[in-house]
Amino acid sequence: MYCYRMHMKKRVTLTLDPEVSARAKYLARSRHTSVSGLVESLLKQASDSGLSTQGNSPTCFVQRWLGRLHVTRRNDPRADQLKKKYSL
């Protein structure tokens, strides 16, 4: 005898700007899914890519942006004033 455990989905209410709602409906329709299915897949993607609750951690930020930002040394009067003001 087999025993299957079924997971019931939970209902969640979202409040969206009317324009965002219209775009979500259009996008869901173009992907042959519902808005609920679209939101669920986007949240799964976000959590799979490490953007879940740990997304605000400094380590996660550093890992995502490491090597993408470059500091250029140039004569910038505003930058010089800020460095002077904040003792940098």
CSV table of N, CA and C in Angstrom, one decimal:
chain,number,residue,atom,x,y,z
A,1,MET,N,0.8,-1.2,0.0
A,1,MET,CA,0.0,0.0,0.0
A,1,MET,C,0.9,1.2,0.0
A,2,TYR,N,0.6,2.2,-0.8
A,2,TYR,CA,1.3,3.4,-0.9
A,2,TYR,C,0.6,4.6,-0.2
A,3,CYS,N,1.4,5.4,0.4
A,3,CYS,CA,0.8,6.6,1.0
A,3,CYS,C,1.4,7.8,0.4
A,4,TYR,N,0.6,8.7,-0.2
A,4,TYR,CA,1.0,9.9,-0.8
A,4,TYR,C,0.7,11.1,0.1
A,5,ARG,N,1.6,11.9,0.3
A,5,ARG,CA,1.3,13.1,1.1
A,5,ARG,C,1.1,14.3,0.1
A,6,MET,N,0.0,14.9,0.1
A,6,MET,CA,-0.4,16.0,-0.8
A,6,MET,C,-0.2,17.3,0.0
A,7,HIS,N,0.4,18.2,-0.7
A,7,HIS,CA,0.6,19.6,-0.2
A,7,HIS,C,-0.4,20.5,-0.8
A,8,MET,N,-1.2,21.1,0.1
A,8,MET,CA,-2.2,22.0,-0.4
A,8,MET,C,-1.5,23.4,-0.5
A,9,LYS,N,-1.9,24.1,-1.6
A,9,LYS,CA,-1.3,25.4,-1.8
A,9,LYS,C,-2.0,26.4,-0.9
A,10,LYS,N,-1.3,27.4,-0.5
A,10,LYS,CA,-1.9,28.5,0.4
A,10,LYS,C,-2.3,29.7,-0.5
A,11,ARG,N,-3.3,30.3,0.0
A,11,ARG,CA,-3.8,31.5,-0.7
A,11,ARG,C,-3.2,32.7,-0.2
A,12,VAL,N,-2.7,33.6,-1.0
A,12,VAL,CA,-2.0,34.8,-0.6
A,12,VAL,C,-2.7,36.0,-1.4
A,13,THR,N,-2.9,37.1,-0.8
A,13,THR,CA,-3.5,38.2,-1.4
A,13,THR,C,-2.4,39.3,-1.7
A,14,LEU,N,-2.3,39.7,-2.9
A,14,LEU,CA,-1.3,40.7,-3.3
A,14,LEU,C,-2.0,42.0,-3.7
A,15,THR,N,-1.4,43.1,-3.3
A,15,THR,CA,-2.0,44.4,-3.7
A,15,THR,C,-1.0,45.0,-4.7
A,16,LEU,N,-1.4,45.2,-6.0
A,16,LEU,CA,-0.6,45.7,-7.0
A,16,LEU,C,-1.1,47.0,-7.6
A,17,ASP,N,-0.2,47.8,-8.2
A,17,ASP,CA,-0.6,48.9,-8.9
A,17,ASP,C,-1.4,48.4,-10.2
A,18,PRO,N,-2.4,49.1,-10.6
A,18,PRO,CA,-3.2,48.6,-11.8
A,18,PRO,C,-2.3,48.3,-13.0
A,19,GLU,N,-1.3,49.2,-13.2
A,19,GLU,CA,-0.5,49.0,-14.4
A,19,GLU,C,0.4,47.7,-14.3
A,20,VAL,N,0.9,47.4,-13.1
A,20,VAL,CA,1.7,46.2,-12.8
A,20,VAL,C,0.8,45.0,-12.9
A,21,SER,N,-0.5,45.1,-12.4
A,21,SER,CA,-1.4,44.0,-12.5
A,21,SER,C,-1.7,43.7,-14.0
A,22,ALA,N,-1.9,44.7,-14.8
A,22,ALA,CA,-2.2,44.5,-16.2
A,22,ALA,C,-1.0,43.8,-16.9
A,23,ARG,N,0.2,44.3,-16.6
A,23,ARG,CA,1.4,43.7,-17.2
A,23,ARG,C,1.6,42.2,-16.7
A,24,ALA,N,1.3,42.0,-15.4
A,24,ALA,CA,1.4,40.6,-14.9
A,24,ALA,C,0.4,39.7,-15.6
A,25,LYS,N,-0.8,40.1,-15.9
A,25,LYS,CA,-1.8,39.3,-16.6
A,25,LYS,C,-1.3,39.1,-18.0
A,26,TYR,N,-0.8,40.1,-18.7
A,26,TYR,CA,-0.3,39.9,-20.0
A,26,TYR,C,0.8,38.9,-20.1
A,27,LEU,N,1.8,39.1,-19.2
A,27,LEU,CA,2.9,38.2,-19.1
A,27,LEU,C,2.5,36.7,-18.8
A,28,ALA,N,1.6,36.6,-17.9
A,28,ALA,CA,1.1,35.2,-17.5
A,28,ALA,C,0.4,34.6,-18.7
A,29,ARG,N,-0.4,35.4,-19.4
A,29,ARG,CA,-1.1,34.9,-20.6
A,29,ARG,C,-0.2,34.5,-21.7
A,30,SER,N,0.9,35.3,-21.9
A,30,SER,CA,1.9,34.9,-22.9
A,30,SER,C,2.7,33.7,-22.6
A,31,ARG,N,2.8,33.3,-21.3
A,31,ARG,CA,3.5,32.1,-20.8
A,31,ARG,C,2.5,31.0,-20.6
A,32,HIS,N,1.3,31.1,-20.9
A,32,HIS,CA,0.3,30.1,-20.8
A,32,HIS,C,0.1,29.6,-19.3
A,33,THR,N,0.1,30.6,-18.4
A,33,THR,CA,-0.1,30.3,-17.0
A,33,THR,C,-1.0,31.4,-16.4
A,34,SER,N,-1.2,31.2,-15.1
A,34,SER,CA,-2.0,32.2,-14.4
A,34,SER,C,-1.1,33.2,-13.7
A,35,VAL,N,-1.6,34.3,-13.2
A,35,VAL,CA,-0.8,35.2,-12.4
A,35,VAL,C,-0.2,34.6,-11.2
A,36,SER,N,-1.0,33.7,-10.6
A,36,SER,CA,-0.5,33.0,-9.4
A,36,SER,C,0.7,32.1,-9.8
A,37,GLY,N,0.5,31.4,-10.9
A,37,GLY,CA,1.6,30.5,-11.4
A,37,GLY,C,2.9,31.3,-11.7
A,38,LEU,N,2.6,32.5,-12.3
A,38,LEU,CA,3.8,33.4,-12.7
A,38,LEU,C,4.5,33.9,-11.4
A,39,VAL,N,3.7,34.3,-10.4
A,39,VAL,CA,4.3,34.8,-9.2
A,39,VAL,C,5.1,33.6,-8.5
A,40,GLU,N,4.5,32.5,-8.5
A,40,GLU,CA,5.1,31.3,-7.8
A,40,GLU,C,6.4,31.0,-8.5
A,41,SER,N,6.4,31.0,-9.8
A,41,SER,CA,7.7,30.6,-10.5
A,41,SER,C,8.7,31.7,-10.3
A,42,LEU,N,8.3,32.9,-10.3
A,42,LEU,CA,9.3,34.0,-10.1
A,42,LEU,C,9.9,33.9,-8.7
A,43,LEU,N,9.1,33.6,-7.7
A,43,LEU,CA,9.6,33.5,-6.3
A,43,LEU,C,10.5,32.3,-6.2
A,44,LYS,N,10.2,31.2,-6.9
A,44,LYS,CA,11.0,30.0,-6.9
A,44,LYS,C,12.4,30.3,-7.5
A,45,GLN,N,12.4,31.1,-8.6
A,45,GLN,CA,13.6,31.5,-9.2
A,45,GLN,C,14.4,32.3,-8.3
A,46,ALA,N,13.8,33.3,-7.6
A,46,ALA,CA,14.5,34.2,-6.7
A,46,ALA,C,15.1,33.4,-5.6
A,47,SER,N,14.4,32.5,-5.0
A,47,SER,CA,15.0,31.7,-3.9
A,47,SER,C,16.0,30.7,-4.4
A,48,ASP,N,15.9,30.2,-5.6
A,48,ASP,CA,16.9,29.3,-6.1
A,48,ASP,C,18.2,30.0,-6.4
A,49,SER,N,18.1,31.3,-6.8
A,49,SER,CA,19.4,32.0,-7.1
A,49,SER,C,20.0,32.7,-5.9
A,50,GLY,N,19.5,32.4,-4.7
A,50,GLY,CA,20.1,33.0,-3.5
A,50,GLY,C,19.6,34.4,-3.2
A,51,LEU,N,18.5,34.7,-3.7
A,51,LEU,CA,17.9,36.1,-3.4
A,51,LEU,C,16.8,36.0,-2.4
A,52,SER,N,16.7,34.9,-1.6
A,52,SER,CA,15.7,34.8,-0.6
A,52,SER,C,16.0,35.6,0.6
A,53,THR,N,15.8,35.1,1.8
A,53,THR,CA,15.9,35.9,3.0
A,53,THR,C,17.4,36.3,3.2
A,54,GLN,N,18.3,35.6,2.5
A,54,GLN,CA,19.7,36.0,2.7
A,54,GLN,C,20.1,37.0,1.7
A,55,GLY,N,19.2,37.5,0.8
A,55,GLY,CA,19.5,38.4,-0.2
A,55,GLY,C,20.0,39.8,0.3
A,56,ASN,N,19.7,40.1,1.5
A,56,ASN,CA,20.2,41.4,2.0
A,56,ASN,C,21.5,41.3,2.8
A,57,SER,N,22.0,40.1,2.9
A,57,SER,CA,23.3,40.0,3.7
A,57,SER,C,24.4,40.6,2.9
A,58,PRO,N,25.4,41.1,3.6
A,58,PRO,CA,26.6,41.7,2.9
A,58,PRO,C,27.3,40.7,2.1
A,59,THR,N,27.4,39.5,2.5
A,59,THR,CA,28.1,38.5,1.8
A,59,THR,C,27.5,38.2,0.4
A,60,CYS,N,26.1,38.2,0.4
A,60,CYS,CA,25.4,37.9,-0.9
A,60,CYS,C,25.6,39.1,-1.8
A,61,PHE,N,25.6,40.3,-1.3
A,61,PHE,CA,25.8,41.5,-2.1
A,61,PHE,C,27.2,41.5,-2.7
A,62,VAL,N,28.2,41.2,-1.9
A,62,VAL,CA,29.6,41.2,-2.3
A,62,VAL,C,29.7,40.1,-3.4
A,63,GLN,N,29.2,38.9,-3.2
A,63,GLN,CA,29.3,37.8,-4.2
A,63,GLN,C,28.7,38.2,-5.5
A,64,ARG,N,27.5,38.9,-5.5
A,64,ARG,CA,26.9,39.3,-6.7
A,64,ARG,C,27.6,40.4,-7.5
A,65,TRP,N,28.3,41.3,-6.8
A,65,TRP,CA,28.9,42.5,-7.4
A,65,TRP,C,30.4,42.4,-7.5
A,66,LEU,N,31.0,41.4,-6.9
A,66,LEU,CA,32.5,41.3,-6.9
A,66,LEU,C,33.0,41.3,-8.4
A,67,GLY,N,33.9,42.2,-8.6
A,67,GLY,CA,34.5,42.3,-9.9
A,67,GLY,C,33.7,43.1,-11.0
A,68,ARG,N,32.6,43.5,-10.6
A,68,ARG,CA,31.7,44.3,-11.6
A,68,ARG,C,31.9,45.8,-11.5
A,69,LEU,N,32.3,46.3,-10.4
A,69,LEU,CA,32.5,47.7,-10.2
A,69,LEU,C,34.0,48.1,-10.2
A,70,HIS,N,34.3,49.1,-10.9
A,70,HIS,CA,35.7,49.5,-11.0
A,70,HIS,C,35.8,51.0,-10.6
A,71,VAL,N,36.8,51.3,-9.8
A,71,VAL,CA,37.1,52.6,-9.4
A,71,VAL,C,38.1,53.2,-10.3
A,72,THR,N,37.8,54.4,-10.9
A,72,THR,CA,38.7,55.0,-11.7
A,72,THR,C,39.3,56.2,-11.0
A,73,ARG,N,40.6,56.5,-11.1
A,73,ARG,CA,41.2,57.6,-10.5
A,73,ARG,C,41.2,58.7,-11.5
A,74,ARG,N,40.5,59.8,-11.2
A,74,ARG,CA,40.5,61.0,-12.0
A,74,ARG,C,40.3,62.2,-11.1
A,75,ASN,N,40.5,63.3,-11.7
A,75,ASN,CA,40.4,64.5,-10.9
A,75,ASN,C,38.9,64.9,-10.9
A,76,ASP,N,38.3,64.7,-9.7
A,76,ASP,CA,36.9,65.0,-9.6
A,76,ASP,C,36.7,65.9,-8.4
A,77,PRO,N,36.4,67.2,-8.6
A,77,PRO,CA,36.3,68.1,-7.4
A,77,PRO,C,35.3,67.7,-6.4
A,78,ARG,N,34.1,67.2,-6.9
A,78,ARG,CA,33.1,66.8,-5.9
A,78,ARG,C,33.6,65.6,-5.0
A,79,ALA,N,34.2,64.6,-5.7
A,79,ALA,CA,34.8,63.5,-4.9
A,79,ALA,C,35.8,64.0,-3.9
A,80,ASP,N,36.7,64.9,-4.3
A,80,ASP,CA,37.7,65.5,-3.4
A,80,ASP,C,37.1,66.2,-2.2
A,81,GLN,N,36.0,66.9,-2.5
A,81,GLN,CA,35.3,67.6,-1.4
A,81,GLN,C,34.7,66.6,-0.4
A,82,LEU,N,34.1,65.5,-0.9
A,82,LEU,CA,33.5,64.5,-0.1
A,82,LEU,C,34.5,63.8,0.8
A,83,LYS,N,35.7,63.5,0.1
A,83,LYS,CA,36.8,62.8,0.8
A,83,LYS,C,37.3,63.7,2.0
A,84,LYS,N,37.4,65.0,1.7
A,84,LYS,CA,37.8,65.9,2.7
A,84,LYS,C,36.8,66.1,3.8
A,85,LYS,N,35.5,66.1,3.4
A,85,LYS,CA,34.5,66.3,4.4
A,85,LYS,C,34.4,65.1,5.4
A,86,TYR,N,34.5,63.9,4.8
A,86,TYR,CA,34.3,62.7,5.6
A,86,TYR,C,35.7,62.0,6.0
A,87,SER,N,36.7,62.7,5.8
A,87,SER,CA,38.1,62.3,6.2
A,87,SER,C,38.4,60.9,5.6
A,88,LEU,N,38.2,60.8,4.3
A,88,LEU,CA,38.5,59.6,3.6
A,88,LEU,C,39.8,59.6,2.9
